[in-house]
Amino acid sequence: MPRYKEDPPAVRVYTVCDESRYLIVRNVPALGCGDDLLKLFANYGDVEECKPMDAEDCEQFTDVYWIKFRLISNARFAKRKLDEFVFLGNHLLVSYAPQFESLDDTKDKLEGRRKEIFARLNSQRSKGHPVHRVLSSNEAPSLPASSHHIPNQINNRLRDVGDAGFRSHSNNARITRVSSDKDYFPSRSMNQTVKTVRDKLNKIQSSTEHLQAGPTPKKTRVDNRRRI
């Protein structure tokens, strides 16, 4: 039965710094099965050491083992195959242990990764696949002088197109006046409502024009009284 009853955890992507030829194996049954565990891991490469870690915290009735491979590639292969592997009824938990590396181990690991990358690049070249190389600042291609004027030309063309579109829209957007006596709706009540609104708008427009014309000047009053 799988150890995770719900969805399994997301797969972790290991970098070259996380990987190591040192492995820690947890959840090993406490049955004195170190030799059997060594034979299991030796199927994936040369194992230099395999010993229990008595000082390491672990669950009840389980042991923790420390395994040292000769090559990091063998340790990577063994971890990929034996992590979650059922060993004597328990699921093994295999993890990298780069904290046990020495300075020489780290140098060898980085040098091995560099050789692997170059080998992959060479295989791609031999198969005819293009290999992209990052150009330095001195090797960056320079643009011709005429290319600097391209943004200005594009902006001028966009401006001309926008002006022409605005002029055509202005010419087409002519206001058409419709007679207020014409009925537009089949319902008589709706036509009556439209007519009432139009009458009110006409009154407001006429009063506005009257106010804009200014007050009517007073007539000159003629005094016809006889003076003594």
Short mmCIF file of C-alpha atoms in Angstrom, two decimals, residues 12 14 26 34 46 55 93 106 134 140 165 220:
data_model
loop_
_atom_site.label_atom_id
_atom_site.label_comp_id
_atom_site.label_asym_id
_atom_site.label_seq_id
_atom_site.Cartn_x
_atom_site.Cartn_y
_atom_site.Cartn_z
CA ARG A 12 11.61 18.16 -6.64
CA TYR A 14 17.69 18.86 -7.97
CA ARG A 26 15.88 6.38 5.97
CA GLY A 34 22.93 -3.66 6.37
CA ASP A 46 30.54 0.93 -6.86
CA ALA A 55 23.08 9.26 16.18
CA LEU A 93 13.53 7.32 1.73
CA THR A 106 32.81 19.60 -4.62
CA VAL A 134 25.47 33.77 -26.10
CA ALA A 140 26.67 42.02 -30.70
CA GLY A 165 -9.74 58.59 -39.89
CA THR A 220 -39.03 105.80 -24.33
#
